[in-house]
Tab-separated table of C-alpha atoms in Angstrom:
chain	number	residue	atom	x	y	z
A	15	MET	CA	0.000	0.000	0.000
A	16	ASP	CA	1.335	3.450	-0.890
A	17	SER	CA	2.243	5.568	2.066
A	18	VAL	CA	0.667	9.004	2.158
A	19	GLN	CA	3.031	11.761	3.324
A	20	VAL	CA	1.567	15.017	4.555
A	21	LYS	CA	3.719	17.865	3.333
A	22	LYS	CA	4.021	20.984	5.437
A	23	ASP	CA	3.923	24.391	3.778
A	24	LYS	CA	7.399	25.863	3.427
A	25	PRO	CA	8.041	28.945	5.591
A	26	THR	CA	8.124	32.224	3.690
A	27	VAL	CA	11.248	34.409	3.710
A	28	LEU	CA	11.521	37.895	2.177
A	29	TYR	CA	15.008	38.823	0.906
A	30	VAL	CA	15.769	42.493	0.171
A	31	ASP	CA	18.849	43.660	-1.779
A	32	ASP	CA	19.467	46.353	-4.385
A	33	GLU	CA	21.885	44.090	-6.331
A	34	GLN	CA	20.060	41.793	-8.763
A	35	GLN	CA	22.808	39.173	-8.666
A	36	ASN	CA	22.406	38.784	-4.895
A	37	LEU	CA	18.650	38.359	-5.271
A	38	VAL	CA	19.161	35.633	-7.903
A	39	SER	CA	21.814	33.878	-5.775
A	40	PHE	CA	19.619	33.874	-2.650
A	41	ARG	CA	16.574	32.532	-4.485
A	42	ALA	CA	18.658	29.802	-6.160
A	43	GLY	CA	20.307	28.820	-2.881
A	44	PHE	CA	17.167	28.642	-0.689
A	45	ARG	CA	14.078	28.143	-2.889
A	46	LYS	CA	13.993	24.398	-2.171
A	47	VAL	CA	13.953	25.022	1.587
A	48	TYR	CA	11.788	28.152	1.865
A	49	LYS	CA	9.217	30.006	-0.138
A	50	VAL	CA	11.388	32.943	-1.207
A	51	LEU	CA	10.065	36.408	-1.945
A	52	ILE	CA	12.499	39.083	-3.204
A	53	ALA	CA	12.546	42.868	-3.336
A	54	ASN	CA	15.253	45.212	-4.692
A	55	SER	CA	14.416	48.153	-2.367
A	56	GLY	CA	12.925	49.005	0.966
A	57	ASP	CA	9.830	50.509	-0.631
A	58	GLU	CA	9.203	47.387	-2.661
A	59	ALA	CA	9.691	45.237	0.437
A	60	LEU	CA	7.055	47.254	2.343
A	61	GLU	CA	4.610	46.816	-0.549
A	62	ILE	CA	5.144	43.045	-0.487
A	63	LEU	CA	4.740	42.984	3.309
A	64	LYS	CA	1.471	44.868	3.016
A	65	GLU	CA	0.063	41.963	1.002
A	66	GLU	CA	1.963	38.993	2.455
A	67	HIS	CA	2.789	39.880	6.093
A	68	ASN	CA	0.487	37.139	7.422
A	69	ASN	CA	2.609	34.530	5.613
A	70	ILE	CA	6.128	35.929	6.070
A	71	SER	CA	8.230	34.653	8.984
A	72	VAL	CA	11.602	36.328	8.305
A	73	VAL	CA	12.838	39.421	6.471
A	74	ILE	CA	16.517	39.515	5.461
A	75	SER	CA	17.892	42.800	4.171
A	76	ASP	CA	21.169	44.223	3.009
A	77	GLN	CA	22.159	47.261	5.058
A	78	ARG	CA	23.593	49.450	2.322
A	79	MET	CA	20.854	50.291	-0.136
A	80	PRO	CA	19.937	53.612	-1.803
A	81	LYS	CA	16.891	55.619	-0.589
A	82	MET	CA	16.186	53.296	2.384
A	83	THR	CA	18.857	51.409	4.360
A	84	GLY	CA	18.270	48.048	5.969
A	85	VAL	CA	18.028	49.682	9.437
A	86	GLU	CA	15.415	52.179	8.192
A	87	LEU	CA	13.435	49.351	6.618
A	88	PHE	CA	13.531	47.337	9.844
A	89	GLU	CA	12.348	50.328	11.886
A	90	GLU	CA	9.203	50.361	9.752
A	91	VAL	CA	8.824	46.568	9.873
A	92	ARG	CA	9.171	46.600	13.674
A	93	LYS	CA	6.391	49.173	13.975
A	94	LEU	CA	4.017	47.548	11.485
A	95	TYR	CA	4.725	43.811	11.894
A	96	PRO	CA	6.550	43.283	15.223
A	97	ASP	CA	6.324	39.462	15.145
A	98	ILE	CA	8.293	39.094	11.893
A	99	MET	CA	11.957	38.260	12.582
A	100	ARG	CA	14.578	40.582	11.110
A	101	ILE	CA	18.118	39.669	9.903
A	102	VAL	CA	20.538	42.310	8.516
A	103	LEU	CA	23.443	41.701	6.118
A	104	THR	CA	26.382	44.030	6.582
A	105	GLY	CA	30.117	44.345	6.012
A	106	TYR	CA	32.849	43.958	8.617
A	107	SER	CA	33.542	47.693	8.633
A	108	ASP	CA	29.928	48.741	9.225
A	109	VAL	CA	30.095	48.653	13.047
A	110	GLN	CA	27.815	51.645	13.503
A	111	ASP	CA	25.288	50.099	11.122
A	112	ILE	CA	25.254	46.957	13.265
A	113	ILE	CA	24.673	49.030	16.429
A	114	ASN	CA	21.837	50.931	14.720
A	115	ALA	CA	20.288	47.693	13.470
A	116	ILE	CA	20.261	46.258	17.001
A	117	SER	CA	18.991	49.395	18.766
A	118	LYS	CA	16.570	50.807	16.175
A	119	GLY	CA	15.498	47.879	14.073
A	120	GLU	CA	15.721	45.325	16.891
A	121	VAL	CA	17.195	42.740	14.557
A	122	TYR	CA	17.271	39.081	15.499
A	123	ARG	CA	20.778	38.535	14.059
A	124	TYR	CA	23.275	40.241	11.812
A	125	ILE	CA	25.267	38.338	9.173
A	126	THR	CA	28.524	39.637	7.691
A	127	LYS	CA	28.965	39.677	3.927
A	128	PRO	CA	29.700	37.685	1.935
A	129	TRP	CA	27.349	35.258	3.637
A	130	ASN	CA	27.899	31.544	3.968
A	131	ARG	CA	24.895	29.488	2.837
A	132	ASP	CA	25.008	26.938	5.688
A	133	GLU	CA	25.559	29.575	8.343
A	134	LEU	CA	22.748	31.706	6.941
A	135	MET	CA	20.383	28.702	6.786
A	136	VAL	CA	20.974	27.884	10.449
A	137	THR	CA	20.273	31.524	11.355
A	138	ILE	CA	17.100	31.577	9.230
A	139	ASP	CA	15.869	28.280	10.745
A	140	ASN	CA	16.453	29.640	14.253
A	141	ALA	CA	14.641	32.847	13.331
A	142	ILE	CA	11.681	30.868	11.964
A	143	GLU	CA	11.525	28.842	15.189
A	144	ALA	CA	11.620	32.058	17.248
A	145	PHE	CA	8.869	33.524	15.025
A	146	ASN	CA	6.696	30.425	15.518
A	147	LEU	CA	7.207	30.635	19.282
A	148	LYS	CA	6.198	34.318	19.318
A	149	VAL	CA	3.081	33.591	17.272
A	150	GLU	CA	2.167	30.589	19.445
A	151	ASN	CA	2.752	32.572	22.641
A	152	ARG	CA	0.561	35.368	21.321
A	153	ARG	CA	-2.126	32.834	20.409
A	154	LEU	CA	-1.933	31.184	23.822
A	155	PHE	CA	-2.012	34.553	25.568
A	156	SER	CA	-5.045	35.565	23.541
A	157	SER	CA	-6.749	32.258	24.363
A	158	LEU	CA	-5.889	32.735	28.023
A	159	GLN	CA	-7.324	36.258	27.988
A	160	GLU	CA	-10.467	34.994	26.296
A	161	ALA	CA	-10.795	32.147	28.790
A	162	ASN	CA	-10.162	34.576	31.653
A	163	GLU	CA	-12.839	36.959	30.361
A	164	HIS	CA	-15.227	34.027	29.979
A	165	LEU	CA	-14.374	32.893	33.517
A	166	GLU	CA	-14.907	36.395	34.875
A	167	GLU	CA	-18.308	36.505	33.220
A	168	LYS	CA	-19.187	33.127	34.711
A	169	VAL	CA	-17.968	34.263	38.140
A	170	LYS	CA	-20.009	37.480	37.877
A	171	SER	CA	-23.060	35.526	36.776
A	172	ARG	CA	-22.597	32.932	39.524
A	173	THR	CA	-21.944	35.637	42.135
A	174	LYS	CA	-25.127	37.422	41.122
A	175	ALA	CA	-27.078	34.153	41.337
A	176	LEU	CA	-25.575	33.444	44.780
A	177	GLN	CA	-26.468	36.940	45.945
A	178	VAL	CA	-30.068	36.376	44.874
A	179	GLN	CA	-30.109	32.980	46.601
A	180	ASN	CA	-28.523	34.485	49.710
A	181	GLU	CA	-31.165	37.224	49.841
A	182	GLU	CA	-33.871	34.573	49.468
A	183	LEU	CA	-32.289	32.496	52.250
A	184	ILE	CA	-32.069	35.546	54.531
A	185	GLU	CA	-35.724	36.245	53.861
A	186	LEU	CA	-36.676	32.607	54.515
A	187	ASP	CA	-34.534	32.556	57.662
A	188	GLY	CA	-36.318	35.676	58.877
A	189	GLU	CA	-39.681	34.063	58.199
A	190	LYS	CA	-38.526	30.899	59.978
A	191	ASN	CA	-37.375	32.855	63.025
A	192	HIS	CA	-40.621	34.807	63.053
A	193	LEU	CA	-42.634	31.580	62.835
A	194	ILE	CA	-40.605	29.946	65.613
A	195	GLY	CA	-41.215	32.992	67.793
A	196	ILE	CA	-44.964	32.884	67.164
A	197	VAL	CA	-45.209	29.118	67.740
A	198	ALA	CA	-43.084	29.264	70.899
A	199	HIS	CA	-45.103	32.126	72.369
A	200	ASP	CA	-48.379	30.447	71.401
A	201	LEU	CA	-47.217	27.293	73.180
A	202	LYS	CA	-46.053	29.175	76.232
A	203	SER	CA	-49.392	30.903	76.785
A	204	PRO	CA	-51.553	27.750	77.259
A	205	LEU	CA	-48.813	26.166	79.371
A	206	SER	CA	-48.928	29.187	81.677
A	207	GLN	CA	-52.719	28.819	81.896
A	208	ILE	CA	-52.390	25.134	82.774
A	209	GLY	CA	-49.744	26.025	85.354
A	210	GLY	CA	-52.110	28.607	86.867
A	211	LEU	CA	-54.901	26.026	87.083
A	212	ILE	CA	-52.549	23.561	88.768
A	213	GLU	CA	-51.638	26.207	91.356
A	214	LEU	CA	-55.359	26.743	92.054
A	215	MET	CA	-55.886	23.004	92.413
A	216	LYS	CA	-53.123	22.880	95.025
A	217	PHE	CA	-55.340	24.834	97.416
A	218	ASP	CA	-57.530	21.698	97.652
A	219	MET	CA	-54.630	19.232	97.850
A	220	ASP	CA	-55.833	17.964	101.226
A	221	THR	CA	-58.940	16.530	99.579
A	222	PHE	CA	-56.985	14.671	96.880
A	223	SER	CA	-55.968	11.067	97.005
A	224	SER	CA	-52.276	10.187	96.885
A	225	GLU	CA	-52.691	9.080	93.271
A	226	GLN	CA	-54.266	12.441	92.316
A	227	LYS	CA	-51.454	14.298	94.069
A	228	GLU	CA	-48.940	12.263	92.073
A	229	TYR	CA	-50.715	13.170	88.818
A	230	ILE	CA	-50.627	16.886	89.719
A	231	THR	CA	-46.905	16.633	90.457
A	232	MET	CA	-46.297	14.891	87.114
A	233	ILE	CA	-48.313	17.569	85.256
A	234	GLN	CA	-46.330	20.307	86.988
A	235	GLN	CA	-43.035	18.626	86.032
A	236	SER	CA	-44.151	18.297	82.393
A	237	ILE	CA	-45.100	21.989	82.310
A	238	ASN	CA	-41.707	22.952	83.741
A	239	LYS	CA	-39.903	20.846	81.129
A	240	GLN	CA	-41.878	22.345	78.253
A	241	GLU	CA	-41.411	25.900	79.521
A	242	GLU	CA	-37.670	25.315	79.796
A	243	LEU	CA	-37.543	23.957	76.245
A	244	ILE	CA	-39.579	26.880	74.860
A	245	THR	CA	-37.382	29.407	76.676
A	246	GLN	CA	-34.239	27.863	75.251
A	247	ILE	CA	-35.710	27.726	71.730
A	248	LEU	CA	-36.565	31.422	72.017
A	249	ASP	CA	-33.047	32.159	73.302
A	250	LEU	CA	-31.494	30.255	70.402
A	251	ASN	CA	-33.832	31.913	67.918
A	252	ALA	CA	-32.835	35.340	69.241
A	253	LEU	CA	-29.161	34.437	68.932
A	254	ASP	CA	-29.545	33.171	65.353
A	255	SER	CA	-31.476	36.225	64.243
A	256	LYS	CA	-29.001	38.531	66.009
A	257	ALA	CA	-31.883	40.113	67.887
A	258	SER	CA	-29.694	40.745	70.935
A	259	ASN	CA	-27.647	43.932	71.131
A	260	LEU	CA	-24.463	43.030	72.941
A	261	ASN	CA	-22.829	45.497	75.297
A	262	ILE	CA	-19.304	44.087	75.521
A	263	VAL	CA	-17.281	46.100	78.022
A	264	PRO	CA	-14.705	45.290	80.738
A	265	ARG	CA	-16.502	43.552	83.612
A	266	ASP	CA	-15.376	42.006	86.891
A	267	ILE	CA	-16.013	38.351	86.018
A	268	SER	CA	-14.769	37.164	89.424
A	269	LYS	CA	-17.760	38.938	91.029
A	270	ALA	CA	-20.130	37.579	88.353
A	271	VAL	CA	-18.929	34.012	89.064
A	272	LYS	CA	-19.414	34.437	92.827
A	273	ASP	CA	-22.925	35.854	92.342
A	274	SER	CA	-23.930	32.970	90.054
A	275	VAL	CA	-22.699	30.345	92.503
A	276	GLU	CA	-24.680	31.980	95.324
A	277	ARG	CA	-27.882	31.871	93.237
A	278	PHE	CA	-27.548	28.081	92.842
A	279	GLU	CA	-26.764	27.166	96.438
A	280	LEU	CA	-30.397	26.302	97.275
A	281	THR	CA	-30.725	24.156	94.147
A	282	ALA	CA	-27.478	22.357	95.021
A	283	LYS	CA	-28.665	21.702	98.614
A	284	LYS	CA	-31.550	19.587	97.314
A	285	LYS	CA	-28.918	17.011	96.258
A	286	ASN	CA	-26.642	17.815	99.203
A	287	ILE	CA	-24.073	19.218	96.760
A	288	THR	CA	-21.593	21.847	97.981
A	289	PHE	CA	-19.559	24.354	95.957
A	290	ASP	CA	-15.781	24.511	96.112
A	291	LEU	CA	-15.210	28.131	95.011
A	292	ASP	CA	-11.730	29.474	94.273
A	293	VAL	CA	-11.932	32.926	92.689
A	294	LYS	CA	-9.343	35.682	92.893
A	295	GLU	CA	-10.675	39.228	93.357
A	296	LYS	CA	-10.941	41.864	90.610
A	297	LEU	CA	-10.343	39.949	87.385
A	298	PHE	CA	-11.709	41.690	84.306
A	299	ALA	CA	-12.673	40.518	80.802
A	300	ALA	CA	-14.646	42.181	77.993
A	301	VAL	CA	-18.063	40.459	78.076
A	302	ASP	CA	-21.770	41.228	77.864
A	303	GLU	CA	-23.275	41.058	81.353
A	304	THR	CA	-26.486	39.258	80.321
A	305	TYR	CA	-24.733	36.737	78.062
A	306	PHE	CA	-22.066	35.990	80.651
A	307	GLY	CA	-24.701	35.458	83.326
A	308	GLN	CA	-26.644	33.046	81.092
A	309	ILE	CA	-23.471	31.114	80.281
A	310	LEU	CA	-22.647	30.669	83.973
A	311	GLN	CA	-26.267	29.726	84.705
A	312	ASN	CA	-26.181	26.977	82.057
A	313	LEU	CA	-22.818	25.562	83.139
A	314	ILE	CA	-23.514	25.612	86.890
A	315	SER	CA	-27.024	24.172	86.536
A	316	ASN	CA	-25.642	21.398	84.305
A	317	ALA	CA	-22.921	20.656	86.844
A	318	ILE	CA	-25.596	20.217	89.559
A	319	LYS	CA	-27.791	18.092	87.258
A	320	PHE	CA	-24.988	15.693	86.371
A	321	SER	CA	-23.275	15.477	89.789
A	322	ASN	CA	-24.110	12.711	92.198
A	323	ASN	CA	-25.693	13.453	95.571
A	324	ASP	CA	-23.351	14.285	98.456
A	325	THR	CA	-20.548	15.530	96.176
A	326	ASN	CA	-19.167	18.949	95.325
A	327	VAL	CA	-18.893	21.184	92.257
A	328	LYS	CA	-15.618	23.052	91.779
A	329	VAL	CA	-15.821	26.562	90.323
A	330	PHE	CA	-12.510	28.360	89.916
A	331	LEU	CA	-10.705	30.966	87.801
A	332	VAL	CA	-7.325	30.502	86.145
A	333	GLU	CA	-5.450	33.707	85.338
A	334	GLY	CA	-3.059	33.471	82.393
A	335	GLU	CA	-0.714	36.085	80.990
A	336	LYS	CA	-3.360	37.329	78.529
A	337	THR	CA	-6.450	35.237	79.289
A	338	LEU	CA	-8.918	34.359	82.032
A	339	GLN	CA	-10.483	30.898	82.280
A	340	VAL	CA	-13.604	30.009	84.224
A	341	HIS	CA	-13.769	26.304	85.131
A	342	VAL	CA	-16.954	24.526	86.243
A	343	LYS	CA	-16.084	20.947	87.236
A	344	ASP	CA	-18.752	18.444	88.264
A	345	ASN	CA	-18.574	15.006	89.882
A	346	GLY	CA	-20.836	13.263	87.403
A	347	PRO	CA	-20.393	10.309	85.040
A	348	GLY	CA	-18.074	12.205	82.656
A	349	LEU	CA	-18.088	11.923	78.872
A	350	ASN	CA	-17.050	9.196	76.488
A	351	GLU	CA	-15.377	10.003	73.152
A	352	ASN	CA	-18.655	9.835	71.213
A	353	ASP	CA	-20.314	12.274	73.647
A	354	LYS	CA	-17.417	14.725	73.251
A	355	LYS	CA	-18.004	14.915	69.485
A	356	LYS	CA	-21.687	15.826	69.941
A	357	LEU	CA	-21.284	17.958	73.043
A	358	PHE	CA	-22.037	21.433	71.684
A	359	GLY	CA	-24.510	20.400	68.967
A	360	ARG	CA	-28.201	21.288	69.047
A	361	PHE	CA	-30.728	18.798	70.436
A	362	GLN	CA	-27.972	16.270	71.165
A	363	LYS	CA	-28.779	13.523	73.625
A	364	LEU	CA	-25.681	12.207	75.374
A	365	SER	CA	-25.148	8.871	77.052
A	366	ALA	CA	-24.528	10.691	80.364
A	367	ARG	CA	-27.851	11.421	82.067
A	368	PRO	CA	-28.773	13.805	84.937
A	369	THR	CA	-28.286	11.977	88.237
A	370	GLY	CA	-31.522	13.164	89.882
A	371	GLY	CA	-33.927	12.624	86.997
A	372	GLU	CA	-33.705	16.283	85.958
A	373	HIS	CA	-34.790	17.337	82.488
A	374	SER	CA	-32.280	18.178	79.721
A	375	THR	CA	-33.348	19.771	76.411
A	376	GLY	CA	-30.068	19.213	74.600
A	377	LEU	CA	-29.939	22.927	73.724
A	378	GLY	CA	-28.124	24.478	76.685
A	379	LEU	CA	-24.532	23.844	75.603
A	380	SER	CA	-25.192	24.924	72.002
A	381	ILE	CA	-26.487	28.225	73.411
A	382	VAL	CA	-23.391	28.519	75.606
A	383	LYS	CA	-21.090	27.973	72.605
A	384	LYS	CA	-22.921	30.567	70.493
A	385	MET	CA	-22.865	33.163	73.291
A	386	VAL	CA	-19.187	32.610	74.094
A	387	GLU	CA	-18.151	32.891	70.448
A	388	ASP	CA	-20.307	36.008	69.960
A	389	MET	CA	-18.150	37.591	72.677
A	390	ASN	CA	-14.900	36.428	70.979
A	391	GLY	CA	-14.271	33.747	73.607
A	392	LYS	CA	-13.614	30.014	73.558
A	393	VAL	CA	-15.383	27.101	75.240
A	394	TRP	CA	-14.414	23.458	75.613
A	395	CYS	CA	-14.737	20.483	77.923
A	396	GLU	CA	-12.074	18.286	79.513
A	397	SER	CA	-13.413	14.959	80.715
A	398	VAL	CA	-12.487	11.382	81.453
A	399	GLU	CA	-15.385	8.927	81.489
A	400	GLY	CA	-16.335	8.113	85.077
A	401	GLU	CA	-14.416	11.092	86.515
A	402	GLY	CA	-16.714	14.053	85.878
A	403	ALA	CA	-16.468	16.889	83.362
A	404	ASP	CA	-14.629	20.205	83.501
A	405	PHE	CA	-16.252	22.897	81.317
A	406	VAL	CA	-13.958	25.815	80.501
A	407	ILE	CA	-14.759	29.245	79.061
A	408	GLU	CA	-11.890	31.551	78.150
A	409	PHE	CA	-11.769	35.287	77.400
A	410	ASN	CA	-9.003	37.795	76.878
A	411	LYS	CA	-7.999	39.577	80.072
A	412	VAL	CA	-8.457	43.360	80.087
A	413	GLU	CA	-7.786	46.260	82.416
A	414	ALA	CA	-10.690	47.681	84.411
């Protein structure tokens, strides 16, 4: 079977010289290798370039020509067709011409006359390769610009779409928060009415049987659980919707910790739990008073819930060089590794349960985390299963 050979187009070279013999010699010497165009003056060369510049890779010109020298020709070529490679032919004595060709015409190479065919062919081949690289680089750069413009358009379009989606999500989130608020308040109202009726019924408790008294106690406990859950949902909803206006200023957190512990002493006595309080005086951090109080309330109440009867809860402050840490350490069952992963999530039920049958919504610690982070603090828990849990909140220390 005959082999089919694909033949590449020969590169085009324009040779310019005012001597006819040189034009004939160049064409005869290189026509088999290149497509050769010839011109006997600079003006004629520019006319040819006007028609053929898209096909021409290299222009070779003699320096010494009447009317327009090789350098003058290359100055024009550089301005009009900067990608085309330029080679000047000059004599040994024409040093200034060589300097002008390099500085003004930005020639690729200069060749001394009389030229050697093999040397000139190597120079032309190198010039053609350089020309092809310039053209390819320009093409790639143009493609890159086009792709970049296309990408920018896509990014703009996608950004606009995301902005619209974000606005819709904000609107939906607002509606969700509004709905949660309505539902929570609507639930709270009948629960309060039921609670009021239970309180009225208690006036006649002496006439009730032991079973009826037990039912009333169970109803009261259920109401308390539901009210606690609703309150925490409303708190979380307010946090998510940024309804709270924080007033973060330097506050004496040592005093706030002492006050919170005092408020829970009666609750702790019901389980015969004592507080081991170790708080240095006058330690200040930038916090919101209401948020900080709620955080302490959650952590201390949890510590009482999860501690066994006849134990103690340690509450102490650790002063670092730049930070203050509040530790609330209980004597409960502690946390396993799985519990630690879920600890600050919403509605998370842990394997550790309150020791006195107290109710837990699974929202308290998520609220604590949100409040602490809103005040630029940190919260974490250190625990070994079976050895209690130490909850830590940390804030930057400030001057009063």
